[in-house]
Coordinates of C-alpha atoms in Angstrom, one line a residue:
M1 CA 70.7 74.1 214.9
R2 CA 73.3 72.4 217.1
E3 CA 76.8 72.1 215.7
A4 CA 76.7 68.3 216.0
H5 CA 73.5 68.1 214.0
F6 CA 74.9 70.6 211.4
I7 CA 77.9 68.4 210.9
D8 CA 75.9 65.1 210.7
K9 CA 73.5 66.8 208.1
N10 CA 76.3 68.0 205.8
K11 CA 79.3 65.7 206.4
S12 CA 78.7 63.4 203.4
K13 CA 78.2 66.5 201.2
W14 CA 81.5 68.0 202.3
V15 CA 83.3 64.7 201.7
N16 CA 81.8 64.5 198.2
I17 CA 82.9 68.1 197.5
E18 CA 86.4 67.4 198.6
H19 CA 86.4 64.4 196.2
N20 CA 85.1 66.5 193.3
L21 CA 87.8 69.1 193.8
K22 CA 90.6 66.6 194.0
N23 CA 89.2 64.9 190.8
K24 CA 88.1 68.0 189.0
S25 CA 89.1 66.8 185.5
D26 CA 86.3 64.1 185.8
I27 CA 83.7 66.5 187.1
H28 CA 81.5 68.8 185.0
P29 CA 82.3 72.6 185.6
D30 CA 78.6 73.2 186.5
V31 CA 78.8 70.7 189.3
L32 CA 82.1 72.2 190.6
S33 CA 80.5 75.7 190.6
N34 CA 77.5 74.4 192.5
N35 CA 79.8 72.8 195.0
Y36 CA 81.6 76.1 195.6
I37 CA 78.3 77.9 196.2
E38 CA 77.2 75.2 198.7
I39 CA 80.5 75.3 200.6
T40 CA 80.6 79.1 200.9
N41 CA 76.9 79.1 202.1
D42 CA 77.8 76.5 204.8
L43 CA 80.9 78.6 205.7
A44 CA 78.7 81.7 206.1
Y45 CA 76.3 79.7 208.4
A46 CA 79.2 78.4 210.5
Q47 CA 80.8 81.8 210.8
T48 CA 77.5 83.1 212.1
Y49 CA 76.6 80.4 214.6
Y50 CA 79.9 78.6 215.4
P51 CA 82.5 81.3 214.9
K52 CA 85.2 79.7 217.1
S53 CA 84.6 76.1 216.2
K54 CA 86.8 73.7 214.2
T55 CA 83.9 73.2 211.9
K56 CA 84.2 76.8 210.8
D57 CA 88.0 76.4 210.3
Y58 CA 87.5 73.3 208.2
L59 CA 84.9 74.9 206.0
N60 CA 87.1 78.0 205.6
E61 CA 90.0 75.8 204.4
L62 CA 87.7 73.8 202.1
A63 CA 86.2 77.0 200.6
L64 CA 89.8 78.4 200.1
F65 CA 90.8 75.2 198.4
A66 CA 87.7 75.3 196.1
H67 CA 88.4 78.9 195.2
Q68 CA 92.0 78.2 194.3
T69 CA 91.1 75.2 192.3
L70 CA 88.4 76.9 190.3
Y71 CA 90.3 80.1 189.9
R72 CA 93.4 78.3 188.6
D73 CA 91.2 76.5 186.0
K74 CA 89.7 79.8 184.9
K75 CA 92.8 81.9 184.9
I76 CA 93.2 81.9 181.2
D77 CA 93.2 85.7 180.4
Q78 CA 94.1 86.4 176.8
N79 CA 94.6 82.7 176.2
Q80 CA 90.9 81.9 176.6
L81 CA 90.5 81.2 172.8
I82 CA 93.5 78.9 172.8
D83 CA 92.3 77.1 175.9
F84 CA 88.9 76.7 174.3
F85 CA 90.2 74.9 171.2
L86 CA 93.0 73.0 172.9
N87 CA 91.2 71.9 176.1
K88 CA 87.5 72.7 176.5
A89 CA 86.3 71.6 173.1
P90 CA 88.5 68.5 172.8
K91 CA 87.2 67.4 176.2
A92 CA 83.6 67.8 175.1
I93 CA 84.4 65.9 171.8
F94 CA 86.1 63.1 173.8
H95 CA 83.1 62.7 176.1
N96 CA 80.7 62.6 173.2
R97 CA 82.8 60.6 170.7
K98 CA 80.1 58.0 170.4
M99 CA 77.7 60.5 169.0
L100 CA 80.2 61.5 166.4
L101 CA 80.6 57.9 165.4
F102 CA 76.8 57.4 165.3
S103 CA 76.4 60.5 163.1
F104 CA 79.0 59.3 160.7
L105 CA 77.5 55.9 160.5
I106 CA 74.0 57.3 159.9
F107 CA 75.2 59.6 157.2
S108 CA 77.3 56.9 155.5
F109 CA 74.4 54.5 155.6
F110 CA 72.1 56.8 153.7
T111 CA 74.9 57.7 151.3
V112 CA 75.0 54.1 150.4
I113 CA 71.2 54.0 150.1
G114 CA 71.5 57.0 147.7
I115 CA 74.0 55.2 145.6
L116 CA 72.1 51.9 145.4
S117 CA 68.8 53.6 144.8
S118 CA 70.3 55.5 141.9
A119 CA 71.7 52.3 140.5
Y120 CA 68.4 50.5 140.5
D121 CA 66.0 53.3 139.7
V122 CA 66.7 55.4 136.5
D123 CA 64.6 58.3 137.8
F124 CA 65.9 58.4 141.3
I125 CA 68.7 60.9 140.6
R126 CA 66.4 63.4 139.0
Q127 CA 63.9 63.0 141.9
I128 CA 66.6 63.8 144.4
L129 CA 68.7 66.4 142.7
G130 CA 66.0 68.0 140.4
N131 CA 65.8 68.1 136.6
E132 CA 67.4 71.5 136.3
Y133 CA 70.5 70.6 138.2
V134 CA 70.9 67.2 136.4
D135 CA 70.5 68.7 133.0
M136 CA 73.0 71.4 133.8
S137 CA 75.5 68.8 135.0
L138 CA 75.1 66.7 131.9
K139 CA 75.8 69.7 129.7
N140 CA 78.9 70.5 131.7
I141 CA 80.0 66.8 131.4
A142 CA 79.5 66.9 127.7
K143 CA 81.8 70.0 127.5
G144 CA 84.5 68.1 129.5
D145 CA 84.1 70.2 132.6
P146 CA 81.9 68.3 135.1
A147 CA 82.5 70.6 138.0
A148 CA 81.9 73.8 135.9
V149 CA 79.1 74.8 138.3
Y150 CA 81.7 76.0 140.7
K151 CA 83.2 78.4 138.2
G152 CA 80.1 80.6 138.0
G153 CA 79.5 83.8 140.0
S154 CA 81.9 86.1 141.7
D155 CA 84.4 84.7 144.1
I156 CA 83.4 86.8 147.1
G157 CA 79.7 86.4 146.4
S158 CA 79.9 82.7 146.0
S159 CA 82.0 82.4 149.2
I160 CA 79.6 84.3 151.3
G161 CA 76.5 82.6 149.9
I162 CA 78.1 79.2 150.4
T163 CA 79.1 79.9 154.0
I164 CA 75.6 81.1 154.9
N165 CA 74.1 77.9 153.4
N166 CA 76.5 75.7 155.2
I167 CA 75.7 77.4 158.5
R168 CA 72.0 76.9 157.8
V169 CA 72.3 73.2 157.2
A170 CA 74.5 72.7 160.2
F171 CA 72.2 74.7 162.4
L172 CA 69.2 72.6 161.3
A173 CA 71.2 69.4 162.0
F174 CA 71.9 70.6 165.5
A175 CA 68.6 72.3 166.4
L176 CA 66.3 69.6 165.1
G177 CA 67.9 67.1 167.5
I178 CA 65.6 68.4 170.2
F179 CA 62.8 66.4 168.6
F180 CA 64.2 63.2 170.1
S181 CA 67.0 63.1 167.5
L182 CA 64.5 62.4 164.7
G183 CA 65.0 65.8 163.1
T184 CA 68.8 65.4 163.1
G185 CA 68.3 61.9 161.6
Y186 CA 66.2 63.4 158.8
I187 CA 68.9 66.0 157.9
L188 CA 71.6 63.3 157.9
M189 CA 69.4 61.1 155.8
Q190 CA 68.5 63.9 153.3
N191 CA 72.1 65.0 152.8
G192 CA 73.4 61.4 152.7
I193 CA 71.0 60.3 150.0
M194 CA 71.7 63.5 148.0
L195 CA 75.5 62.8 148.2
G196 CA 75.0 59.2 147.1
A197 CA 72.9 60.2 144.2
F198 CA 75.3 63.0 143.3
H199 CA 78.2 60.7 143.1
Y200 CA 76.4 58.0 141.2
M201 CA 75.4 60.6 138.5
F202 CA 79.1 61.3 137.8
Y203 CA 80.0 57.7 138.0
Q204 CA 77.3 56.8 135.5
E205 CA 78.7 59.3 133.1
G206 CA 82.3 58.1 133.6
V207 CA 83.7 61.3 135.1
L208 CA 83.6 60.5 138.8
G209 CA 87.3 61.0 139.4
K210 CA 87.6 64.3 137.6
A211 CA 84.4 65.7 139.1
M212 CA 85.3 64.6 142.7
S213 CA 88.8 66.2 142.4
G214 CA 87.0 69.5 142.3
I215 CA 84.0 68.8 144.4
W216 CA 85.9 67.3 147.4
I217 CA 88.2 70.3 147.6
H218 CA 85.5 72.0 149.6
G219 CA 83.3 68.9 150.1
T220 CA 85.7 67.3 152.6
I221 CA 85.1 70.1 155.1
E222 CA 81.4 70.6 154.2
I223 CA 80.4 67.0 154.8
S224 CA 82.5 66.8 157.9
V225 CA 80.6 69.8 159.3
I226 CA 77.3 68.2 158.6
I227 CA 78.4 65.1 160.4
I228 CA 79.7 67.1 163.4
A229 CA 76.6 69.2 163.6
G230 CA 74.5 65.9 163.4
A231 CA 76.5 64.6 166.4
C232 CA 75.6 67.7 168.3
G233 CA 71.9 67.2 167.4
L234 CA 72.0 63.6 168.5
M235 CA 73.5 64.8 171.8
L236 CA 70.4 66.9 172.4
G237 CA 67.9 64.2 171.6
N238 CA 69.7 61.4 173.4
S239 CA 70.3 63.5 176.5
F240 CA 66.6 63.9 177.1
M241 CA 65.7 60.3 176.1
F242 CA 68.5 58.6 178.0
P243 CA 69.3 60.9 181.0
G244 CA 71.1 58.2 183.0
T245 CA 71.3 59.1 186.7
L246 CA 70.5 62.7 186.2
K247 CA 67.1 64.4 185.7
R248 CA 66.1 64.8 182.1
V249 CA 66.2 68.6 182.1
E250 CA 69.5 68.7 184.0
N251 CA 71.1 66.3 181.6
L252 CA 69.7 68.3 178.6
K253 CA 71.3 71.5 179.9
I254 CA 74.7 69.8 180.3
K255 CA 74.6 68.2 176.9
T256 CA 73.3 71.4 175.2
K257 CA 76.4 73.3 176.6
E258 CA 78.7 70.6 175.4
A259 CA 77.0 70.4 172.0
I260 CA 77.3 74.2 171.5
T261 CA 81.0 74.0 172.5
I262 CA 81.6 71.4 169.8
L263 CA 79.5 73.3 167.3
I264 CA 81.6 76.4 167.9
T265 CA 84.7 74.6 166.7
T266 CA 83.0 74.3 163.2
I267 CA 83.0 78.1 162.7
P268 CA 86.5 78.2 161.2
L269 CA 85.5 75.3 159.1
F270 CA 82.5 77.2 157.7
I271 CA 84.7 80.0 156.7
V272 CA 87.4 77.8 155.1
A273 CA 84.8 75.7 153.2
G274 CA 83.2 78.8 151.9
F275 CA 86.5 80.2 150.8
L276 CA 87.5 76.9 149.1
E277 CA 84.3 76.6 147.2
G278 CA 84.1 80.2 146.2
Y279 CA 87.8 80.7 145.2
V280 CA 89.6 77.4 144.9
S281 CA 87.3 74.6 143.7
R282 CA 87.0 76.4 140.3
L283 CA 90.7 75.7 139.8
Y284 CA 90.4 72.0 140.1
D285 CA 91.3 71.2 136.5
L286 CA 94.7 73.0 136.7
N287 CA 96.5 70.1 138.4
I288 CA 95.2 66.8 139.9
Y289 CA 98.0 66.9 142.6
F290 CA 96.9 70.4 143.6
S291 CA 93.3 69.1 144.2
L292 CA 94.5 66.0 146.0
S293 CA 96.8 67.9 148.3
I294 CA 94.0 70.2 149.5
I295 CA 91.6 67.3 150.0
L296 CA 94.1 65.2 151.9
I297 CA 95.2 68.1 154.1
S298 CA 91.6 68.9 154.9
L299 CA 90.8 65.3 155.7
F300 CA 93.9 65.0 157.9
L301 CA 93.0 68.1 159.9
I302 CA 89.5 67.0 160.5
I303 CA 90.5 63.5 161.6
Y304 CA 93.3 64.8 163.8
Y305 CA 91.3 67.5 165.6
Y306 CA 88.0 65.5 166.1
I307 CA 89.4 62.0 166.6
I308 CA 93.2 61.8 167.4
F309 CA 93.7 65.0 169.4
P310 CA 90.9 64.4 171.9
Y311 CA 92.4 61.0 172.6
L312 CA 95.8 62.5 173.1
Q313 CA 94.5 65.1 175.5
A314 CA 92.4 62.5 177.3
K315 CA 95.5 60.4 177.9
K316 CA 97.5 63.4 178.9
Y317 CA 95.0 64.7 181.4
Q318 CA 93.5 61.3 182.3
W319 CA 90.0 62.2 181.3
T320 CA 87.5 59.5 182.2
T321 CA 83.8 59.0 182.1
R322 CA 82.4 61.8 184.3
A323 CA 80.6 61.3 187.5
Y324 CA 78.2 64.1 188.4

């Protein structure tokens, strides 16, 4: 191939790669990696067939620039975990904030449905929560201890069991998103309706405030994790149904990586929620301010990390809608 033809064939690609490297904060890492491979391949070709040309010199400089740019981004060493939670995950959250909002709205909608259905159908609560659970709760309410269910079992056994169950629900909310988001919608619907019916049962018995002071000690994080996992599931389904300018499979791969990144941030939440439910929720009736402080701190941390912090980072690093 003549050098002039080689330049004409690849010039627009090189210009695009230069643009991507200079605006790397807006470009997906997979795209930058592919760009680096392409430019090194072109450099190898030029070194073979045009060893003394300016084209080879230009490609050599561009490849060096690409290497320095990507290496600088990846040079995290022992701070990889910190970088993940302070940069990579917040960026994925920021770019998929609409899915978090949609998941929250879907869950909230079905929670309201659960409340209204319980109010207008006397049998609804038992149909949703089961006779055994309802009867047990009514007995605890009669004893003046509506959240007594969290006082049973060993601390460590309860904590481990609860953590495993939370992981199971979150994984289902995420994985079932592959079925065009319908599976995720079902999990959000199921848990939202259960939450609504659950709250109405205690409201009906006049102990909503006391019960919730115990239940929301761990429930604040548990419900948040379900909503976050639901958002990750919606990312899977929507990426395939609405690929934009990308191929469906390519967009699915990108969104799956981002969804897993966001889902990983919930691992500490699983552990904390399991600990709170296994060890702390049983202490809810010691002091109302003790319960409220844990609930408010948990709520603040969730809102800060998944809503406020990504916006602060986006403003700091000037994250925008990506162009791949």
